[in-house]
Amino acid sequence: MSKPCLLVLYGSQTGTAQDTAQRIARQAQRRQLQVRVLPLDNYNVANLISESLVVFVCSTTGQGDPPDNMKIFWRFLFKKSLPVGSLSRLDCAILGLGDSSYPKFNFVAKKLHKRLLQLGASILLPVGLADDQHDLGSDAVIDPWLTSFWEKVFALYPSLADLIPLREDDPLPPTHTFHFLDDVKEKMDGRLRILTEQTVPSQSHPFSARLVSNRRVTDMSHFQDVRHIEFDITGSNIEFAAGDVVMMFPCNTPQDVQQFCQLLRLDPEARFTLRATDNTAGVFQTRLPQPCTVRHLVESFLDIGAVPRRSFFELLSTFATNEIEQQKLLEFSSAAGQDELHSYCNRPRRTALEVLTDFPHTTAEIKVDYLLDLFPEIQPRSFSIASSLQAHPHRLQILVAVVHYKTKMYKPRRGLCSSWLASMDPAQGEVYVPQWVKKGTLKFPKEKNTPVIMAGPGTGVAPFRSALQERMAEGKNANILFFGCRSETKDFYFRSEWEDMIKTGHLTLITAFSRDQEEKVYVQDRVRENAELLWDLIANRSACIYIAGNAKQMPTSVCNALKELFQQEGGMSSADASQMLTNMERTGQFQSETWS
C-alpha cells in the first residue's frame, strides 16, 4: 500500500483534546507523513467515506455530551439513514480524554467507537480511554496507546519503514508566520473589534456587555470572595432560560503581559499579520484581528497563565542551546520524566510564564513564529446564569467564586477568569465584557403543577435562582430548594430573596449550614431528614429533581441519600432504588449539572 495521508479530527471543550491531536500530528510529521488536523465541525463529514486513515480524539463534557466543536458531526454520524458499511474503506483509531470522577467517563469516545463499527469502519486498536484522575494524568494512557497506534500503522503500510524519521530535537516548521508592519502604530480598541450587527451573539461574534455592578456577597471575614455580577445586555438579541450558561473569554493581567513581552524581547505595540504555513494549523485564528498588536495577542489570546502541558516542554526543548536547560526540558518531555514534570508543574500549579523565567537561556531563543505552537489559545469560561429575563429584563447576572489558593509557589494561585472579573470596577469607568449564551443541560418542567426539588450548595444555587425567578413569573409555586453553605452569617447567598419568596408562598427552603454547629451538616443530611415529604412529591406528584454544584463528593452523596430515601419510603431493594434513579435520569425527571 502507498503512503497514507493521516487525518486527525478532534472534539475539544477545554483545549486538551486539541493539544493531543496536534501532538499526534507532530509525531506524523516526524515520521514523514502528510497530515491534516481539524476540529470535527470544521470537517465535511460526507468526505469520511473517501478517507483511508483517521484518528479521532475526543473529550466528554457535561453529562456525557460531545464538545461544542463536534456537535454537527455528532448529529450527522447518528442519522439513521446512513447505510451500514458506508465507512468500510476507513481505517481509524479513537482516543478518548476523560475524567473518572464523572459518572459518564469517556462516554463520547465509547459511543463513537460503537457507531463507527456499525458503519463498517476498521478499528485499528482498542479505544484509548485516558483518565485525568490518574496519578500521571492522561499521558499514562496516551503514551502506550500512541506507541500501539504507530505499530499498527507501520504494519498496515510497510513502505513507511523505508522513510527516515526526523530527529526529535529538530524543531518542526511553525504553523504560522508573523509579518510585522512598519507603518504608524495605532491604538486598538478591543471593544470595537466585536461585531455589533443584529445577529445572535456567538463565540465568533460575542456581544460586548456593559458591567453594571460587581458586588461581594460573602462576609469580609469569610475565606472565599464570591461576587454577584450584573451585565446590561440591551440590544444584544441575547435570550436565555433557566439552566442556560453564559460564556466569556478572560484576559491576562497587564503585569503578566508586560513580563512576557520583556522575557521574549517583544514590543507590545508592534503590529503584525498572521499567515498559516500548512494544514496542520487547523482553524485559522479567527479571534485575532488582522493586523493585530503584540499586546492584544498576549493579553487576549495566548494562555500564558495556564499550567503548561507536556507538549510545551517538548517544543521548548527544541529551542534549547544551554545544555543544563536542554537536559531538564528533555526529561520533562519524556515518558519516564512525567512524575518529575508533575512535581515541578502540575502539583504546585506553575504557570507557563513562570516556566519561562526558570529557563532564561531557552526563552531567549524562542522565535516569535512559534508563539501559537507553544501557547494554547485562552479557552472560554462558562457560568450558570443566575437571573431570569422575566424578573430582570435586559440584564444577565452571574455568581462567581473567585479562585485564589496557596501552593508551594511564592505567589498565590489565581483563577484567570474569576480574578479578571473580580478586578473590574464600574465605578472607575465603563467596563465591557464580550459574551454569548449557550443552552444549558438543565431543563425545567413546563407543566404548572409539577413540583421542582433543587439541591444547590454554594454557587451551585445560581441556576436555581434563575429557575425560581422564572417559575414565580409563570405562577409555578411548587418549589423546594435545598441550599447548603458554611455559615448562615457568612455565605448565605440571596438570603433576603429566598425569605421574600417564602412569604409569598413560592418557595420551601431547607438549609444546611455545615460549620455553624459542632457536627457538620450537609445538604444530603437534610434530604434524608425530609425523606417522607420528598417521596410523596416524587411518587405521587412526579416531582423533578435537580442537583448543581461542585463535582467532588456532593452529587454522589445526594444521589446516595435519594436512593436511601427510595428504599426507606418506597420499600424497595438497593438495586431497585438505583434503577429508579437511573430511569429518572433517562426521562429527565432527575438532572444534574456539576463542575470540577
Coordinates of C-alpha atoms in Angstrom, one line a residue:
M1 CA 0.0 0.0 0.0
S2 CA 1.2 3.5 -0.7
K3 CA 2.0 6.2 1.9
P4 CA -1.2 7.3 3.6
C5 CA -2.4 10.8 4.4
L6 CA -3.3 10.9 8.1
L7 CA -6.4 12.9 9.1
V8 CA -6.6 13.9 12.8
L9 CA -10.1 15.1 13.9
Y10 CA -10.8 16.3 17.4
G11 CA -13.7 17.4 19.6
S12 CA -12.3 19.6 22.4
Q13 CA -14.0 21.7 25.0
T14 CA -11.1 23.0 27.1
G15 CA -8.2 22.5 24.6
T16 CA -6.8 19.2 25.9
A17 CA -8.1 17.1 23.0
Q18 CA -6.8 19.8 20.6
D19 CA -3.4 19.6 22.2
T20 CA -3.3 15.8 21.9
A21 CA -4.5 16.0 18.3
Q22 CA -1.6 18.4 17.5
R23 CA 0.8 16.1 19.3
I24 CA -0.2 13.2 17.1
A25 CA 0.2 15.5 14.0
R26 CA 3.8 16.3 15.1
Q27 CA 4.6 12.6 15.5
A28 CA 3.2 12.1 12.0
Q29 CA 5.3 14.9 10.6
R30 CA 8.4 13.4 12.2
R31 CA 7.6 10.1 10.5
Q32 CA 7.4 12.0 7.1
L33 CA 3.6 11.5 6.8
Q34 CA 1.3 14.0 5.3
V35 CA -1.2 15.1 8.0
R36 CA -4.2 17.3 8.5
V37 CA -5.6 18.4 11.8
L38 CA -9.2 19.8 12.2
P39 CA -11.9 20.2 14.8
L40 CA -14.7 17.8 13.8
D41 CA -17.2 20.5 13.0
N42 CA -14.7 22.2 10.5
Y43 CA -14.5 18.9 8.5
N44 CA -17.0 18.0 5.8
V45 CA -18.1 14.7 7.4
A46 CA -19.5 13.5 4.0
N47 CA -15.9 13.1 2.9
L48 CA -15.2 10.5 5.5
I49 CA -16.2 7.7 3.1
S50 CA -13.1 8.5 1.0
E51 CA -10.6 8.8 3.8
S52 CA -8.1 6.0 4.4
L53 CA -6.6 6.7 7.8
V54 CA -8.2 8.8 10.6
V55 CA -7.6 9.4 14.3
F56 CA -10.5 10.7 16.3
V57 CA -9.5 12.5 19.6
C58 CA -12.5 13.5 21.7
S59 CA -13.3 14.6 25.2
T60 CA -16.7 14.2 27.0
T61 CA -18.5 17.2 28.5
G62 CA -21.3 17.8 31.0
Q63 CA -23.4 14.6 31.5
G64 CA -21.9 12.6 28.7
D65 CA -22.2 15.2 25.9
P66 CA -19.9 15.8 22.9
P67 CA -17.9 19.1 23.0
D68 CA -19.3 22.1 21.2
N69 CA -16.9 21.8 18.2
M70 CA -18.1 18.3 17.3
K71 CA -21.9 18.6 17.7
I72 CA -22.7 19.0 14.0
F73 CA -20.5 15.9 13.2
W74 CA -22.3 14.0 16.1
R75 CA -25.8 14.7 14.7
F76 CA -24.8 13.6 11.2
L77 CA -23.0 10.5 12.3
F78 CA -26.0 9.2 14.2
K79 CA -28.5 9.7 11.4
K80 CA -30.5 6.5 10.9
S81 CA -30.4 6.9 7.2
L82 CA -26.6 6.3 7.0
P83 CA -26.1 2.9 5.3
V84 CA -24.4 0.1 7.2
G85 CA -20.9 -0.4 5.6
S86 CA -20.6 3.2 4.4
L87 CA -17.2 3.5 6.1
S88 CA -15.9 0.1 5.0
R89 CA -12.8 1.7 3.4
L90 CA -11.8 3.6 6.6
D91 CA -9.0 2.5 9.0
C92 CA -9.3 4.5 12.1
A93 CA -8.5 4.8 15.8
I94 CA -10.3 6.5 18.7
L95 CA -8.7 8.2 21.7
G96 CA -11.0 9.4 24.4
L97 CA -10.0 12.0 27.1
G98 CA -12.0 11.8 30.2
D99 CA -12.2 12.1 34.0
S100 CA -13.3 9.1 36.0
S101 CA -14.7 11.3 38.8
Y102 CA -17.7 11.9 36.4
P103 CA -20.3 9.2 36.0
K104 CA -20.2 9.1 32.2
F105 CA -16.5 8.6 31.9
N106 CA -15.3 8.9 28.3
F107 CA -18.9 8.3 27.1
V108 CA -18.4 10.1 23.8
A109 CA -15.3 8.1 22.8
K110 CA -17.1 4.8 23.7
K111 CA -20.3 5.8 21.7
L112 CA -18.2 7.0 18.7
H113 CA -16.3 3.6 18.7
K114 CA -19.6 1.7 18.7
R115 CA -21.1 3.8 15.9
L116 CA -18.0 3.7 13.6
L117 CA -18.1 -0.2 14.0
Q118 CA -21.8 -0.1 12.9
L119 CA -20.9 1.9 9.8
G120 CA -18.3 -0.7 8.8
A121 CA -15.1 1.1 9.8
S122 CA -12.0 -0.9 10.6
I123 CA -10.8 0.0 14.1
L124 CA -7.0 -0.4 14.3
L125 CA -6.7 -0.8 18.1
P126 CA -8.9 -0.7 21.2
V127 CA -10.3 2.7 22.0
G128 CA -7.9 4.6 24.3
L129 CA -9.6 5.8 27.5
A130 CA -7.4 8.4 29.1
D131 CA -8.2 9.5 32.6
D132 CA -7.3 12.8 34.1
Q133 CA -7.6 11.3 37.6
H134 CA -4.6 9.0 37.1
D135 CA -1.6 10.0 39.1
L136 CA 0.3 10.8 35.9
G137 CA -2.7 12.3 34.2
S138 CA -4.0 11.4 30.7
D139 CA -0.5 10.6 29.4
A140 CA -0.5 7.4 31.4
V141 CA -2.9 6.0 28.8
I142 CA -2.0 8.2 25.8
D143 CA 1.7 7.3 25.6
P144 CA 1.3 3.5 25.3
W145 CA -1.8 4.0 23.1
L146 CA 0.2 6.1 20.6
T147 CA 3.1 3.5 20.6
S148 CA 0.5 0.8 19.7
F149 CA -1.1 3.1 17.1
W150 CA 2.1 3.7 15.2
E151 CA 2.9 0.0 15.3
K152 CA -0.4 -0.7 13.7
V153 CA 0.1 2.0 11.0
F154 CA 3.6 0.7 10.1
A155 CA 2.2 -2.8 9.9
L156 CA -0.6 -1.6 7.6
Y157 CA 1.8 0.5 5.4
P158 CA 5.2 -1.4 5.3
S159 CA 6.7 1.2 2.9
L160 CA 6.7 3.7 5.8
A161 CA 9.7 1.8 7.3
D162 CA 11.8 3.0 4.4
L163 CA 11.4 6.7 5.3
I164 CA 14.0 8.2 7.6
P165 CA 12.2 10.0 10.5
L166 CA 13.1 13.5 11.6
R167 CA 15.2 13.8 14.8
E168 CA 13.2 14.6 18.0
D169 CA 15.4 17.6 18.8
D170 CA 14.9 19.2 15.4
P171 CA 12.1 21.9 15.5
L172 CA 9.3 21.3 13.1
P173 CA 8.3 24.3 10.9
P174 CA 5.9 26.7 12.8
T175 CA 2.2 26.5 11.9
H176 CA 2.0 30.3 11.5
T177 CA 4.4 33.1 10.4
F178 CA 4.3 36.6 11.8
H179 CA 4.7 39.5 9.3
F180 CA 5.4 42.7 11.2
L181 CA 4.2 46.0 9.8
D182 CA 6.4 49.1 9.6
D183 CA 3.6 51.6 9.4
V184 CA 2.3 54.0 12.1
K185 CA 1.2 52.3 15.2
E186 CA -2.5 52.9 16.0
K187 CA -4.2 52.4 19.4
M188 CA -6.6 49.5 19.0
D189 CA -9.9 49.5 20.9
G190 CA -10.7 45.9 21.9
R191 CA -14.4 46.7 22.1
L192 CA -14.7 48.0 18.5
R193 CA -13.5 44.7 17.1
I194 CA -16.6 42.9 18.3
L195 CA -19.3 42.8 15.7
T196 CA -22.4 44.7 16.6
E197 CA -24.7 43.8 13.7
Q198 CA -28.1 42.3 14.6
T199 CA -27.2 38.7 14.9
V200 CA -27.5 36.3 17.9
P201 CA -24.1 36.6 19.7
S202 CA -21.8 33.5 19.4
Q203 CA -18.2 32.5 20.2
S204 CA -17.1 34.1 16.9
H205 CA -19.3 37.2 17.3
P206 CA -19.7 37.9 21.1
F207 CA -21.7 40.8 22.4
S208 CA -19.8 43.4 24.4
A209 CA -22.0 43.8 27.5
R210 CA -21.5 46.6 29.9
L211 CA -20.8 45.6 33.5
V212 CA -23.4 47.3 35.7
S213 CA -22.4 46.0 39.2
N214 CA -19.8 43.8 40.8
R215 CA -20.7 43.1 44.5
R216 CA -19.1 40.8 47.0
V217 CA -21.8 38.6 48.6
T218 CA -19.7 36.9 51.3
D219 CA -18.8 38.4 54.6
M220 CA -15.4 40.2 54.6
S221 CA -14.2 37.8 57.3
H222 CA -15.1 34.7 55.1
F223 CA -12.2 33.0 53.4
Q224 CA -14.0 32.9 50.0
D225 CA -14.6 36.0 47.9
V226 CA -17.8 35.4 45.9
R227 CA -19.2 38.0 43.5
H228 CA -22.7 38.7 42.3
I229 CA -22.1 40.4 38.9
E230 CA -24.7 42.0 36.6
F231 CA -24.3 42.9 32.9
D232 CA -26.5 45.1 30.7
I233 CA -27.4 43.1 27.5
T234 CA -29.7 45.7 26.0
G235 CA -29.8 45.5 22.2
S236 CA -27.9 42.2 22.2
N237 CA -30.6 39.8 20.9
I238 CA -29.5 37.5 23.7
E239 CA -32.2 35.3 25.1
F240 CA -31.9 32.7 27.8
A241 CA -33.9 30.4 30.0
A242 CA -33.3 28.9 33.4
G243 CA -30.4 26.4 33.2
D244 CA -28.6 28.3 30.4
V245 CA -24.9 29.4 30.7
V246 CA -23.1 32.5 29.7
M247 CA -19.6 32.2 28.0
M248 CA -16.8 34.7 28.1
F249 CA -13.1 34.9 27.2
P250 CA -10.9 36.3 30.1
C251 CA -7.8 38.3 29.6
N252 CA -4.3 38.0 31.1
T253 CA -3.3 40.7 33.7
P254 CA -1.3 43.8 32.4
Q255 CA 1.6 42.7 34.7
D256 CA 1.8 39.3 33.1
V257 CA 1.6 40.7 29.6
Q258 CA 4.4 43.2 30.4
Q259 CA 6.6 40.5 31.9
F260 CA 6.0 38.1 29.0
C261 CA 7.0 40.8 26.4
Q262 CA 10.1 41.7 28.4
L263 CA 11.2 38.0 28.6
L264 CA 10.8 37.5 24.9
R265 CA 12.1 40.9 24.0
L266 CA 8.8 41.8 22.2
D267 CA 7.5 45.3 21.6
P268 CA 3.9 45.2 22.8
E269 CA 2.8 48.0 20.4
A270 CA 4.3 46.2 17.3
R271 CA 1.6 45.3 14.7
F272 CA 1.6 42.2 12.6
T273 CA -0.4 40.0 10.3
L274 CA -0.5 36.2 10.6
R275 CA -0.3 33.6 7.9
A276 CA -0.9 29.8 8.3
T277 CA 2.0 27.9 6.9
D278 CA 0.3 24.5 6.3
N279 CA -2.8 22.5 7.0
T280 CA -1.6 21.3 10.5
A281 CA -2.6 24.7 11.7
G282 CA -6.2 23.6 12.0
V283 CA -8.5 26.5 12.3
F284 CA -7.0 29.9 11.4
Q285 CA -7.1 32.1 14.4
T286 CA -10.4 33.9 13.7
R287 CA -10.4 35.7 17.1
L288 CA -7.4 37.8 16.2
P289 CA -7.9 41.0 14.2
Q290 CA -5.7 41.4 11.2
P291 CA -3.5 43.4 11.7
C292 CA -3.0 42.8 15.4
T293 CA -0.8 44.2 18.1
V294 CA 1.6 42.0 20.2
R295 CA -0.2 43.4 23.3
H296 CA -3.6 42.2 22.1
L297 CA -2.2 38.8 21.2
V298 CA -0.7 38.2 24.6
E299 CA -3.5 39.8 26.6
S300 CA -6.5 38.2 24.9
F301 CA -5.3 35.1 23.1
L302 CA -2.2 33.3 24.4
D303 CA -2.8 31.3 27.6
I304 CA 0.4 32.3 29.4
G305 CA -1.1 31.9 32.8
A306 CA -2.1 28.2 32.4
V307 CA -0.2 25.2 33.7
P308 CA 1.7 24.1 30.6
R309 CA 1.2 20.7 29.1
R310 CA 3.9 18.2 28.2
S311 CA 3.8 19.4 24.6
F312 CA 5.0 22.8 25.8
F313 CA 8.2 21.3 27.1
E314 CA 8.7 19.1 24.0
L315 CA 8.7 22.2 21.8
L316 CA 10.7 24.3 24.2
S317 CA 13.4 21.6 24.3
T318 CA 14.0 22.0 20.5
F319 CA 15.0 25.7 21.0
A320 CA 17.4 25.0 23.9
T321 CA 21.1 25.6 23.3
N322 CA 22.1 25.7 27.0
E323 CA 23.0 22.1 27.9
I324 CA 21.6 22.1 31.5
E325 CA 18.3 23.6 30.5
Q326 CA 18.0 21.3 27.5
Q327 CA 18.6 18.2 29.6
K328 CA 15.9 19.2 32.0
L329 CA 13.4 20.0 29.3
L330 CA 14.1 16.7 27.6
E331 CA 13.4 14.9 30.9
F332 CA 10.1 16.7 31.3
S333 CA 9.2 15.8 27.7
S334 CA 10.0 12.1 28.1
A335 CA 7.6 9.4 29.3
A336 CA 10.0 8.5 32.1
G337 CA 10.0 12.1 33.3
Q338 CA 6.3 12.6 33.8
D339 CA 6.3 12.2 37.6
E340 CA 9.1 14.8 37.8
L341 CA 7.1 17.1 35.5
H342 CA 4.0 16.7 37.7
S343 CA 6.1 17.6 40.8
Y344 CA 7.5 20.6 39.0
C345 CA 4.5 21.9 37.2
N346 CA 1.1 20.3 37.9
R347 CA 1.2 19.9 41.7
P348 CA 2.3 23.5 42.5
R349 CA 0.2 24.8 39.5
R350 CA 3.3 26.5 38.0
T351 CA 2.3 28.7 35.0
A352 CA 3.9 28.8 31.5
L353 CA 5.1 32.3 32.3
E354 CA 6.8 31.1 35.4
V355 CA 8.4 28.2 33.5
L356 CA 9.9 30.7 31.0
T357 CA 11.6 32.6 33.9
D358 CA 13.1 29.3 35.1
F359 CA 14.6 28.6 31.6
P360 CA 16.0 32.1 30.7
H361 CA 18.6 30.9 28.1
T362 CA 16.0 28.8 26.2
T363 CA 13.4 31.6 26.5
A364 CA 15.8 34.0 24.8
E365 CA 16.0 31.5 21.8
I366 CA 12.2 31.4 21.2
K367 CA 11.3 32.7 17.8
V368 CA 8.1 34.7 17.5
D369 CA 6.7 32.5 14.7
Y370 CA 6.4 29.6 17.3
L371 CA 4.2 31.5 19.8
L372 CA 1.0 30.0 18.5
D373 CA 2.5 26.5 18.7
L374 CA 3.9 27.0 22.2
F375 CA 1.0 28.6 23.9
P376 CA -2.6 27.4 23.6
E377 CA -5.5 29.8 23.0
I378 CA -7.3 31.1 26.1
Q379 CA -10.4 29.0 26.4
P380 CA -13.8 30.5 27.1
R381 CA -15.2 30.1 30.6
S382 CA -18.8 29.3 31.4
F383 CA -21.0 30.4 34.2
S384 CA -24.6 29.4 35.1
I385 CA -26.9 32.3 34.6
A386 CA -28.3 33.3 38.0
S387 CA -31.2 35.5 36.8
S388 CA -34.3 35.5 34.7
L389 CA -35.2 38.0 32.0
Q390 CA -38.8 37.9 33.3
A391 CA -37.5 39.3 36.6
H392 CA -34.6 41.4 35.3
P393 CA -35.3 42.5 31.7
H394 CA -32.2 43.4 29.6
R395 CA -29.9 42.1 32.4
L396 CA -27.8 39.0 32.9
Q397 CA -26.4 38.1 36.3
I398 CA -23.9 35.5 37.5
L399 CA -22.5 34.3 40.8
V400 CA -18.7 33.9 40.7
A401 CA -16.4 32.3 43.3
V402 CA -13.0 34.0 43.0
V403 CA -10.4 31.3 42.7
H404 CA -7.4 32.0 45.0
Y405 CA -5.3 29.4 46.8
K406 CA -1.7 28.7 48.0
T407 CA 0.7 26.1 46.8
K408 CA 4.4 25.8 47.4
M409 CA 4.9 28.6 44.9
Y410 CA 5.7 32.1 46.4
K411 CA 2.8 33.8 44.7
P412 CA -0.8 32.6 45.4
R413 CA -2.5 30.9 42.5
R414 CA -5.4 32.8 41.0
G415 CA -8.2 31.7 38.6
L416 CA -7.8 33.6 35.4
C417 CA -11.4 34.5 34.7
S418 CA -12.7 34.9 38.2
S419 CA -9.8 37.2 39.2
W420 CA -10.3 39.2 35.9
L421 CA -14.0 39.7 36.6
A422 CA -13.4 40.5 40.3
S423 CA -10.9 43.2 39.3
M424 CA -13.5 45.1 37.3
D425 CA -14.9 48.2 38.9
P426 CA -17.7 50.0 37.0
A427 CA -17.3 53.0 39.4
Q428 CA -13.8 53.6 37.9
G429 CA -15.3 53.9 34.3
E430 CA -17.3 51.9 31.9
V431 CA -16.2 48.2 31.6
Y432 CA -17.3 45.9 28.8
V433 CA -17.2 42.0 28.7
P434 CA -17.6 40.2 25.4
Q435 CA -20.0 37.3 26.0
W436 CA -22.5 34.9 24.4
V437 CA -25.1 32.4 25.8
K438 CA -25.2 28.7 25.4
K439 CA -28.1 26.3 26.1
G440 CA -27.5 24.5 29.4
T441 CA -28.2 20.9 30.3
L442 CA -30.8 21.7 32.9
K443 CA -34.4 21.7 31.6
F444 CA -37.3 22.7 33.9
P445 CA -40.9 21.4 33.5
K446 CA -43.4 23.3 31.5
E447 CA -46.4 21.8 33.4
K448 CA -47.6 24.3 36.1
N449 CA -48.3 21.7 38.8
T450 CA -45.1 19.6 38.6
P451 CA -43.1 20.2 41.8
V452 CA -39.4 21.0 41.5
I453 CA -36.9 19.8 44.1
M454 CA -33.5 21.6 43.8
A455 CA -30.2 20.9 45.6
G456 CA -27.7 23.7 45.1
P457 CA -25.0 24.1 47.7
G458 CA -22.7 27.1 47.4
T459 CA -22.5 28.8 43.9
G460 CA -24.5 25.7 42.7
V461 CA -27.6 27.7 43.6
A462 CA -27.1 30.1 40.7
P463 CA -29.2 28.2 38.1
F464 CA -31.9 27.7 40.7
R465 CA -32.2 31.4 41.4
S466 CA -32.8 31.8 37.6
A467 CA -35.4 29.0 37.7
L468 CA -37.2 30.3 40.7
Q469 CA -37.5 33.8 39.3
E470 CA -38.8 32.3 36.0
R471 CA -41.2 30.0 37.8
M472 CA -42.6 32.7 40.0
A473 CA -43.3 34.9 37.0
E474 CA -45.2 31.9 35.5
G475 CA -47.2 31.2 38.6
K476 CA -45.5 27.9 39.4
N477 CA -45.4 27.6 43.2
A478 CA -44.4 24.0 44.0
N479 CA -40.7 24.7 44.6
I480 CA -38.3 23.2 47.2
L481 CA -34.7 24.4 47.5
F482 CA -32.1 22.7 49.5
F483 CA -29.3 25.2 50.0
G484 CA -26.0 24.5 51.8
C485 CA -23.1 26.7 52.8
R486 CA -20.6 27.0 55.6
S487 CA -22.3 29.7 57.8
E488 CA -25.6 31.4 58.0
T489 CA -23.9 34.8 58.5
K490 CA -21.0 34.5 56.1
D491 CA -22.0 32.8 52.8
F492 CA -25.8 32.5 52.7
Y493 CA -26.3 33.8 49.1
F494 CA -29.6 35.6 48.2
R495 CA -31.0 35.1 51.7
S496 CA -33.4 38.1 51.6
E497 CA -34.7 37.0 48.2
W498 CA -35.5 33.5 49.5
E499 CA -37.2 35.0 52.5
D500 CA -39.4 37.1 50.2
M501 CA -40.3 34.0 48.1
I502 CA -41.2 32.1 51.3
K503 CA -43.5 34.9 52.4
T504 CA -45.4 34.9 49.1
G505 CA -45.8 31.1 49.1
H506 CA -43.4 30.5 46.2
L507 CA -40.7 28.5 48.0
T508 CA -40.0 25.9 50.6
L509 CA -36.4 26.5 51.7
I510 CA -34.4 23.8 53.6
T511 CA -30.9 24.9 54.7
A512 CA -27.7 23.2 55.8
F513 CA -25.0 25.4 57.4
S514 CA -22.1 22.9 57.7
R515 CA -19.9 24.9 60.2
D516 CA -22.5 26.6 62.4
Q517 CA -22.5 23.7 64.9
E518 CA -20.1 21.1 66.2
E519 CA -21.3 18.3 63.9
K520 CA -21.1 19.2 60.2
V521 CA -24.5 19.1 58.4
Y522 CA -24.7 18.9 54.6
V523 CA -27.5 19.1 52.0
Q524 CA -27.6 15.3 51.8
D525 CA -28.4 15.1 55.5
R526 CA -31.3 17.4 55.0
V527 CA -32.5 15.2 52.1
R528 CA -32.6 12.2 54.4
E529 CA -34.4 14.2 57.1
N530 CA -37.1 15.2 54.7
A531 CA -37.5 11.7 53.1
E532 CA -41.3 11.4 53.7
L533 CA -42.1 14.8 52.1
L534 CA -39.8 14.2 49.1
W535 CA -41.1 10.6 48.5
D536 CA -44.7 11.9 48.4
L537 CA -43.7 14.6 45.8
I538 CA -41.7 12.1 43.7
A539 CA -44.1 9.1 43.9
N540 CA -47.4 10.9 43.8
R541 CA -46.8 14.2 42.0
S542 CA -43.9 13.2 39.6
A543 CA -41.6 15.9 41.0
C544 CA -38.4 16.7 39.1
I545 CA -35.1 16.7 41.0
Y546 CA -32.1 18.9 40.2
I547 CA -28.6 19.0 41.5
A548 CA -26.0 21.7 40.7
G549 CA -22.6 22.4 42.2
N550 CA -19.1 21.1 42.8
A551 CA -18.4 17.6 41.3
K552 CA -16.2 16.4 44.2
Q553 CA -18.4 14.5 46.7
M554 CA -21.7 16.4 46.8
P555 CA -23.5 14.9 43.7
T556 CA -22.7 11.3 44.8
S557 CA -23.7 12.0 48.4
V558 CA -27.0 13.5 47.3
C559 CA -27.7 10.6 44.9
N560 CA -27.0 8.1 47.7
A561 CA -29.4 10.0 50.0
L562 CA -32.1 9.8 47.3
K563 CA -31.5 6.0 46.8
E564 CA -31.8 5.5 50.6
L565 CA -35.0 7.5 50.6
F566 CA -36.4 5.3 47.8
Q567 CA -35.6 2.2 49.8
Q568 CA -36.9 3.6 53.1
E569 CA -40.2 5.2 51.9
G570 CA -40.8 3.2 48.8
G571 CA -40.0 -0.2 50.4
M572 CA -37.7 -1.2 47.6
S573 CA -34.3 -3.0 47.4
S574 CA -31.0 -1.3 46.9
A575 CA -30.8 -2.5 43.2
D576 CA -34.4 -1.2 42.5
A577 CA -33.6 2.1 44.1
S578 CA -30.5 2.5 41.9
Q579 CA -32.6 1.5 38.8
M580 CA -35.3 4.0 39.7
L581 CA -32.8 6.9 39.8
T582 CA -31.3 5.7 36.5
N583 CA -34.7 5.7 34.9
M584 CA -35.5 9.1 36.3
E585 CA -32.2 10.4 34.8
R586 CA -33.1 8.9 31.4
T587 CA -36.5 10.5 31.3
G588 CA -35.3 13.9 32.6
Q589 CA -37.0 13.6 35.9
F590 CA -33.6 13.7 37.6
Q591 CA -31.0 16.1 36.2
S592 CA -27.6 17.3 37.4
E593 CA -25.1 19.9 36.4
T594 CA -21.7 19.6 38.1
W595 CA -18.3 21.1 37.6
S596 CA -14.8 20.4 39.0

